[in-house]
XYZ file of C-alpha atoms in Angstrom:
580
model
C 117.638 44.453 98.067
C 119.371 46.252 95.199
C 122.060 48.747 96.282
C 121.778 47.549 99.892
C 125.486 48.161 100.563
C 125.143 51.746 99.324
C 121.967 52.087 101.342
C 123.525 51.153 104.683
C 126.613 53.247 104.004
C 124.694 56.414 103.446
C 121.435 56.037 105.394
C 122.001 53.387 108.073
C 118.933 54.204 110.155
C 116.498 55.110 107.402
C 117.619 52.088 105.411
C 116.966 49.686 108.253
C 113.500 51.112 108.652
C 112.996 51.138 104.888
C 113.676 47.436 104.416
C 110.149 46.822 105.620
C 108.782 49.118 102.916
C 110.108 46.724 100.258
C 108.666 43.561 101.773
C 105.226 42.475 100.590
C 102.583 43.285 103.181
C 101.636 39.608 103.463
C 105.238 38.766 104.447
C 104.832 41.054 107.432
C 101.511 39.561 108.397
C 99.749 42.744 107.255
C 97.055 43.453 104.722
C 97.956 45.711 101.804
C 96.017 48.990 101.970
C 92.809 48.950 99.988
C 93.033 51.448 97.096
C 90.905 54.584 97.295
C 88.622 54.917 94.289
C 88.441 58.208 92.333
C 85.777 60.607 93.596
C 83.320 62.186 91.135
C 83.614 65.939 90.534
C 86.873 66.492 92.435
C 88.413 69.812 93.521
C 85.262 71.983 93.700
C 85.748 75.756 93.952
C 83.587 78.728 94.959
C 82.607 81.956 93.218
C 84.503 85.212 93.766
C 83.020 87.401 96.501
C 81.479 84.445 98.332
C 81.174 84.008 102.083
C 84.111 82.289 103.780
C 83.220 79.186 105.769
C 85.525 76.979 107.803
C 86.791 73.958 105.859
C 85.215 70.579 106.695
C 86.989 68.859 109.578
C 87.840 65.319 110.705
C 88.696 64.513 114.341
C 90.677 61.736 115.981
C 88.906 59.231 118.201
C 90.352 56.835 120.763
C 93.886 57.982 120.054
C 93.844 57.746 116.249
C 92.672 59.486 113.101
C 92.414 57.382 109.941
C 91.828 59.074 106.592
C 91.598 57.705 103.037
C 92.660 60.117 100.279
C 92.251 59.969 96.514
C 94.711 62.348 94.836
C 93.014 63.829 91.776
C 93.206 66.580 89.187
C 90.823 68.538 86.984
C 90.581 71.975 85.390
C 88.498 74.955 86.438
C 86.205 77.117 84.295
C 89.127 79.161 82.918
C 91.361 76.158 82.246
C 93.607 76.298 85.330
C 94.917 72.914 86.463
C 93.601 71.887 89.893
C 94.898 69.248 92.291
C 93.358 68.003 95.519
C 93.220 65.237 98.105
C 89.622 63.985 98.319
C 88.381 61.642 101.038
C 86.570 58.525 99.926
C 83.381 60.242 101.168
C 83.911 63.225 98.855
C 85.419 65.805 101.242
C 88.110 68.046 99.761
C 91.227 68.823 101.829
C 89.611 68.465 105.281
C 91.160 70.025 108.367
C 92.680 67.118 110.314
C 92.393 67.358 114.117
C 94.650 65.251 116.352
C 95.829 65.357 119.965
C 99.384 64.974 121.265
C 100.190 61.267 121.363
C 97.635 60.329 118.683
C 98.419 58.146 115.680
C 97.678 59.608 112.249
C 96.928 57.041 109.518
C 96.515 58.282 105.949
C 95.994 56.004 102.937
C 96.779 57.670 99.575
C 95.917 56.410 96.098
C 97.187 58.552 93.234
C 94.330 58.733 90.725
C 95.900 61.279 88.370
C 96.805 60.336 84.772
C 100.209 58.577 84.410
C 103.062 60.571 82.882
C 106.493 59.680 81.441
C 109.127 58.550 83.910
C 112.123 60.682 84.788
C 114.711 60.612 87.588
C 115.365 57.384 89.476
C 115.618 57.701 93.253
C 118.456 55.564 94.603
C 117.591 53.122 97.381
C 116.364 53.256 100.068
C 112.913 54.307 98.934
C 109.633 54.370 100.790
C 107.332 54.014 97.784
C 108.026 54.043 94.054
C 111.602 54.657 92.974
C 111.085 56.613 89.742
C 109.477 60.030 89.673
C 106.902 60.633 86.944
C 108.291 64.046 86.052
C 111.039 65.186 83.730
C 112.840 68.467 84.579
C 113.158 71.348 84.095
C 110.306 72.564 86.249
C 107.941 75.071 84.697
C 105.378 75.936 87.360
C 101.723 75.258 86.707
C 102.433 73.746 83.281
C 104.800 71.099 84.687
C 103.871 67.641 83.519
C 104.217 64.903 86.075
C 102.092 62.645 88.198
C 104.050 61.557 91.291
C 102.809 62.768 94.655
C 103.440 62.367 98.386
C 102.560 64.231 101.596
C 104.523 66.573 103.850
C 103.096 67.317 107.293
C 104.484 70.820 107.547
C 105.787 71.927 110.931
C 105.174 68.641 112.701
C 108.053 67.278 114.757
C 107.450 63.665 113.726
C 109.654 60.889 112.406
C 111.175 61.197 108.905
C 111.249 57.399 108.598
C 109.236 55.579 105.935
C 105.528 55.980 106.548
C 106.245 59.217 108.409
C 107.073 62.711 107.196
C 109.537 61.619 104.529
C 109.580 63.651 101.302
C 112.932 62.843 99.667
C 112.409 59.057 99.430
C 108.611 58.796 99.141
C 106.954 58.727 95.730
C 103.351 57.662 95.122
C 102.763 57.103 91.413
C 99.384 56.580 89.727
C 97.755 53.168 89.998
C 95.987 51.103 92.643
C 99.073 48.920 93.141
C 100.983 51.993 94.365
C 98.543 52.877 97.170
C 100.655 54.122 100.083
C 100.061 54.012 103.834
C 101.246 56.777 106.154
C 101.182 55.958 109.861
C 103.022 57.884 112.574
C 102.609 59.196 116.095
C 102.233 62.835 117.078
C 104.729 63.448 119.935
C 103.181 63.732 123.366
C 104.936 67.079 123.827
C 103.994 68.461 120.384
C 102.940 72.118 120.751
C 99.193 72.540 120.178
C 98.450 74.758 117.212
C 98.068 75.072 113.456
C 100.114 72.903 111.068
C 99.292 71.917 107.469
C 99.832 69.227 104.820
C 100.703 69.336 101.121
C 102.504 67.413 98.318
C 106.292 67.771 98.241
C 107.705 66.066 95.143
C 110.716 68.069 93.952
C 109.898 69.675 90.604
C 106.126 69.414 91.069
C 105.601 71.202 94.387
C 104.827 74.648 92.944
C 102.387 73.245 90.399
C 100.542 71.129 92.950
C 100.156 73.945 95.484
C 99.053 76.404 92.811
C 96.452 73.741 92.035
C 95.154 73.928 95.606
C 96.321 70.599 97.108
C 96.749 71.902 100.667
C 94.895 71.476 103.942
C 95.147 72.404 107.617
C 96.357 70.054 110.353
C 95.594 70.976 113.966
C 97.056 69.633 117.181
C 94.252 70.376 119.625
C 94.513 71.613 123.215
C 95.815 75.149 122.695
C 93.343 76.470 125.314
C 95.328 74.687 128.037
C 98.553 76.389 126.975
C 96.924 79.784 126.319
C 93.580 80.064 128.203
C 92.778 83.384 126.465
C 91.383 81.415 123.500
C 89.122 79.065 125.482
C 85.561 78.804 124.100
C 86.073 81.524 121.468
C 84.661 81.169 117.983
C 87.549 80.149 115.749
C 88.119 80.935 112.081
C 90.303 78.676 109.956
C 91.604 80.725 107.032
C 93.618 78.773 104.440
C 95.207 81.277 102.042
C 96.226 79.740 98.719
C 97.546 81.243 95.491
C 96.749 80.330 91.916
C 97.732 81.534 88.435
C 96.219 84.865 87.439
C 92.873 84.497 85.771
C 93.882 86.969 83.021
C 97.454 85.770 82.516
C 98.977 89.270 82.619
C 102.676 90.034 82.870
C 103.420 90.662 86.544
C 104.782 93.911 87.935
C 108.320 94.329 89.330
C 109.405 93.132 92.785
C 108.478 96.414 94.480
C 105.216 96.532 92.615
C 102.850 98.819 94.474
C 99.278 98.259 93.325
C 100.119 96.355 90.172
C 99.744 92.975 88.537
C 100.495 90.209 91.096
C 102.671 87.196 90.356
C 99.808 84.953 91.508
C 96.169 85.508 92.428
C 94.902 84.508 95.891
C 92.014 82.585 97.395
C 90.792 82.064 100.959
C 89.166 78.711 101.752
C 88.808 78.284 97.959
C 86.920 81.599 97.541
C 88.971 83.330 94.805
C 90.329 86.874 95.088
C 91.137 87.265 91.425
C 92.854 90.323 89.987
C 90.829 92.127 87.330
C 92.586 94.445 84.897
C 91.032 97.297 82.954
C 92.633 98.811 79.874
C 92.588 102.228 78.213
C 93.601 102.331 74.539
C 95.285 98.975 74.918
C 97.309 99.953 77.992
C 96.767 98.654 81.507
C 95.029 101.396 83.502
C 93.864 99.756 86.718
C 93.864 96.543 88.760
C 90.981 95.714 91.089
C 90.326 92.743 93.369
C 87.095 91.141 94.540
C 87.501 90.265 98.243
C 85.709 87.392 99.916
C 83.136 88.008 102.671
C 83.744 87.098 106.310
C 81.191 87.518 109.099
C 81.478 88.328 112.795
C 78.852 88.911 115.433
C 78.679 92.449 116.868
C 81.060 92.912 119.792
C 82.618 89.463 119.623
C 86.288 88.511 119.738
C 87.210 85.698 117.358
C 90.238 83.428 117.283
C 91.641 83.476 113.738
C 93.908 80.604 112.702
C 95.520 81.514 109.391
C 97.898 79.491 107.219
C 99.722 80.878 104.193
C 99.598 77.677 102.160
C 100.481 79.450 98.926
C 103.210 78.299 96.569
C 104.908 81.652 96.016
C 103.067 84.542 97.712
C 104.333 86.367 100.813
C 101.674 88.100 102.946
C 101.908 91.258 105.071
C 98.671 91.109 107.036
C 96.581 93.816 108.638
C 92.988 94.095 109.830
C 91.874 97.604 108.924
C 88.679 99.402 110.024
C 87.967 102.617 108.080
C 91.684 102.951 107.333
C 92.824 102.348 110.940
C 94.973 99.216 111.563
C 93.576 97.153 114.423
C 95.572 95.544 117.237
C 95.901 91.805 116.804
C 96.834 89.738 119.852
C 99.249 87.066 118.621
C 98.571 83.700 120.268
C 100.787 81.391 118.209
C 103.272 81.473 115.326
C 104.019 78.364 113.269
C 101.973 76.226 115.692
C 103.985 77.201 118.789
C 102.060 79.350 121.309
C 104.162 82.495 121.803
C 106.315 82.774 124.925
C 105.215 79.277 125.930
C 108.388 77.205 125.625
C 110.489 78.692 128.381
C 109.427 80.560 131.501
C 106.201 81.028 133.405
C 102.977 79.731 131.870
C 100.847 80.857 130.190
C 102.950 82.826 127.739
C 102.117 86.492 127.250
C 100.266 87.446 124.057
C 102.059 89.778 121.623
C 100.094 92.815 120.355
C 100.820 93.910 116.755
C 99.100 96.016 114.113
C 100.588 94.059 111.207
C 102.193 90.667 110.766
C 104.537 89.400 108.056
C 103.538 85.885 107.008
C 106.160 84.133 104.860
C 105.085 81.460 102.420
C 104.087 78.346 104.457
C 103.991 80.157 107.807
C 101.013 80.273 110.183
C 99.749 82.843 112.654
C 96.934 82.552 115.201
C 95.549 85.686 116.805
C 92.595 87.348 118.522
C 90.652 90.023 116.647
C 87.628 92.046 117.755
C 84.656 92.675 115.475
C 84.222 96.172 113.997
C 81.770 98.593 115.546
C 78.459 99.051 113.767
C 79.596 102.542 112.700
C 82.562 101.192 110.691
C 81.922 101.519 106.977
C 84.824 99.470 105.555
C 86.374 96.604 107.543
C 88.887 94.367 105.788
C 91.623 91.795 106.164
C 94.324 92.967 103.742
C 97.846 92.130 102.661
C 100.188 95.067 101.983
C 102.691 95.633 99.191
C 106.004 93.841 99.703
C 109.322 94.873 98.196
C 110.684 91.449 97.281
C 113.754 92.811 95.479
C 114.791 93.681 91.904
C 114.375 90.046 90.803
C 111.500 89.262 93.142
C 107.818 88.589 92.555
C 105.057 91.187 92.694
C 103.049 90.802 95.938
C 100.924 93.983 95.895
C 98.498 95.550 98.338
C 95.114 93.850 97.987
C 92.098 92.948 100.126
C 91.577 89.356 101.202
C 88.126 89.650 102.763
C 85.518 92.193 103.769
C 84.451 91.785 107.401
C 80.710 92.046 107.871
C 78.564 92.049 110.997
C 75.923 89.354 111.071
C 73.634 87.707 113.612
C 72.409 85.229 111.024
C 72.997 81.768 112.506
C 73.546 80.387 109.003
C 76.627 82.593 108.657
C 77.890 82.299 112.250
C 81.159 80.446 112.773
C 79.757 78.292 115.595
C 83.038 76.413 115.869
C 84.374 77.055 119.326
C 87.680 76.250 120.954
C 87.299 73.725 123.753
C 86.838 74.746 127.364
C 89.895 75.326 129.535
C 90.527 72.325 131.788
C 93.987 72.701 133.339
C 97.009 74.842 132.539
C 99.736 72.847 130.842
C 102.856 73.575 132.874
C 105.026 70.666 131.731
C 108.096 71.487 129.677
C 107.177 71.393 126.019
C 109.019 70.279 122.922
C 111.665 73.042 122.863
C 111.889 74.000 126.529
C 115.405 74.458 127.865
C 117.056 74.819 124.453
C 118.451 78.267 125.199
C 120.320 76.958 128.242
C 122.066 74.229 126.237
C 125.584 74.817 124.924
C 125.858 75.300 121.164
C 127.928 72.502 119.630
C 128.376 73.972 116.127
C 127.795 77.228 114.271
C 127.061 76.927 110.560
C 126.658 79.626 107.897
C 124.380 79.178 104.869
C 123.717 81.394 101.862
C 120.824 81.704 99.444
C 122.106 82.487 95.941
C 120.955 82.258 92.332
C 122.035 82.034 88.734
C 119.023 83.475 86.977
C 116.772 82.259 85.566
C 116.963 78.556 86.397
C 119.505 77.706 89.121
C 118.769 78.340 92.786
C 121.008 77.302 95.694
C 121.225 77.067 99.460
C 124.869 76.425 100.364
C 126.654 75.694 103.646
C 129.514 78.142 103.037
C 131.057 77.617 106.475
C 131.898 74.050 105.382
C 133.492 75.261 102.147
C 130.723 73.789 100.014
C 130.046 75.072 96.508
C 126.551 75.916 95.217
C 124.688 72.893 93.844
C 121.065 72.470 92.823
C 119.091 69.869 94.739
C 119.018 66.268 93.636
C 117.301 63.600 95.717
C 120.363 61.407 95.198
C 122.790 64.025 96.515
C 124.667 63.129 99.717
C 123.621 65.059 102.836
C 124.928 68.629 102.935
C 124.777 68.583 106.754
C 125.461 65.660 109.090
C 124.724 66.041 112.781
C 123.801 63.964 115.830
C 120.572 63.567 117.756
C 120.623 65.861 120.778
C 122.910 68.452 119.173
C 122.087 72.145 119.553
C 123.466 74.256 116.702
C 123.400 77.876 115.607
C 122.561 78.401 111.938
C 123.226 81.802 110.390
C 121.283 81.979 107.125
C 122.261 84.757 104.706
C 120.736 85.991 101.459
C 123.086 87.220 98.712
C 120.395 87.082 96.011
C 118.488 90.000 94.520
C 115.155 88.755 95.833
C 113.657 87.635 99.140
C 113.908 83.999 100.225
C 112.064 81.979 102.871
C 113.966 79.474 105.028
C 112.133 76.334 106.156
C 113.510 73.476 108.233
C 111.666 70.147 108.218
C 111.047 68.077 111.387
C 112.082 70.740 113.937
C 111.427 74.339 114.924
C 114.178 76.873 115.553
C 114.449 79.787 117.971
C 114.923 83.172 116.288
C 117.958 84.870 117.870
C 118.227 87.899 115.572
C 117.368 89.500 112.238
C 120.503 91.272 111.005
C 121.107 93.946 108.340
C 117.502 94.013 107.154
C 117.504 97.801 107.173
C 120.427 97.982 104.702
C 118.018 97.605 101.778
C 115.114 99.470 103.367
C 113.447 96.345 104.768
C 112.165 96.072 108.322
C 112.608 93.276 110.806
C 109.527 91.068 111.019
C 107.538 91.953 114.161
C 106.848 89.568 117.040
C 109.212 86.749 116.032
C 112.497 87.439 117.853
C 112.824 84.938 120.695
C 110.013 82.751 119.334
C 110.129 79.210 117.895
C 109.300 79.032 114.170
C 109.703 76.690 111.216
C 109.607 79.533 108.619
C 111.499 82.812 108.374
C 112.043 85.366 105.612
C 115.429 86.884 104.679
C 115.172 89.998 102.475
C 117.223 90.575 99.336
C 120.795 91.853 99.305
C 121.540 95.139 97.552
C 124.567 93.610 95.813
C 126.596 96.759 96.417
C 130.257 96.354 97.303
C 130.774 96.053 101.073
C 127.014 96.311 101.660
C 125.872 94.378 104.767
C 124.342 90.994 103.945
C 120.890 90.324 105.448
C 120.885 87.252 107.673
C 119.001 85.558 110.476
C 120.574 83.779 113.438
C 118.691 80.640 114.464
C 119.058 78.151 117.316
C 118.431 74.540 116.214
C 117.788 71.628 118.566
C 117.921 68.069 117.207
C 116.775 66.496 120.459
C 113.567 64.928 119.144
C 112.715 61.846 117.106
C 114.175 63.369 113.950
C 116.672 60.561 113.219
C 117.356 60.041 109.534
C 117.359 62.240 106.435
C 115.174 65.270 105.835
C 115.524 68.645 104.126
C 115.767 72.407 104.498
C 114.912 74.790 101.675
C 113.394 78.030 100.441
C 109.617 77.675 100.611
C 108.930 79.912 97.645
C 108.283 76.796 95.628
C 109.319 78.196 92.262
C 112.751 78.501 93.940
C 112.660 75.106 95.647
C 111.651 73.342 92.421
C 114.656 74.920 90.698
C 117.125 73.565 93.232
C 117.057 75.649 96.441
C 116.966 72.684 98.849
C 119.467 70.397 100.606
C 119.507 67.261 102.772
C 120.426 67.015 106.444
C 121.219 63.664 108.083
C 120.716 63.206 111.826
C 122.498 60.190 113.286
C 121.546 58.497 116.563
C 123.256 59.852 119.675
C 125.061 56.570 120.305
């Protein structure tokens, strides 16, 4: 194998596993995966103001879920580029349901048009070795064709065929059909995860095109019985380029032109501008429609699968914020990892949902006397150089007894309380081996960095061929202090593991507030607000407890999940070596 000496020097474990990826399937006694043919009329979308229905779902059987995806692109009625994973039976971005211990098998054929080749990925590689994309990134207009899949939040192997994004490229053509196959850990927390493409330089474009779907590890009713047999809503929030192409408002925008428009389950919530004598006079939004039966409590499972848009969620009835009972954040049932089971629910009247984060909560239907009931996102001050994420409705909540509009998708019945120690139990009692300090920083407009400053490293934009910025050992427990010295908010995401939130520091220095309900919880996403930049001003930071005790041996990444930032370099590699 070319560069094999380099391979074993830098990635000894991943390389050994990757050797099999280079051998012909017949040499391993296997059959090459059958390509998935293109599906007619891919990436369908709904009309604005439509009724929100749960996405189609696929469920595992006999310990496995096997799915065949055709990756495709098209344009919508206003010329926006769309991307999607379609099953060979014509289902777009289905919700994938698995159980702890199941095997997930996904075959992907990239049926998008080929593009010119760009960067070469040094060995070892899990698929193609040359990305069909030439930097610099430019959002939705980026040209490129390579794809792959990231199974966001899952604590699964980063080896080839698993959740590996830095060495896996799937280029167009039947011969490049790729097979994912990995096991969900038996102690994986039950809850809401998601999947999406993660090719550096193309991630923002592909998510703005809609190529995201929910992934659910079932069984949450046995960790939190409060949800048993409730109607459940799956709400996949996506963003997309504005339909009118207006210049966005500033970072603290108020009701102004958003950076991106939104959709919920592919029902668009487009911004509509009106003008007076050539000047912008007003922005309105057309919310989707969501139904509930009178008096019922529903279990809402919401993923912010947008590329760039932060959400600050409230359910509001006639102007009064409603109490939401938080069940789970980032797929980990709250207060469930350490202590007496079941964990206690967390009541809130608003919840900050960073890009890529998930929240699952109980909400009660409005009374018949309520005139206006809505799920909304509030204005967010993202900083002087940040994006405009204004106040806007997501959906109107309507009472209905019409069976055609009922959710009729219930959580399973409670069977037995899960009292075994879960994935992250006992972490807080383990001695911290290392404390590391990281900083988000920028050189506007095109260089974005996440730098381990405690190791004396200098800012560098991401390159898949960079050496690891962090090297650690399986079983290590580390404290990571992540700071933001940029003039806009950033969102920290760690692949393969969750972290425990120890503190949110100095948020108030710029007028921001600490995110509610997350201190002491296990997340895979957290937001750090912008720094004022004033001399001696406190720097916003979060303190996080990281445990590398799982199957996460090999190379994976951490990055800002505002994908316009990640595509411009705000990502780095971590290498986890075996304990022995």
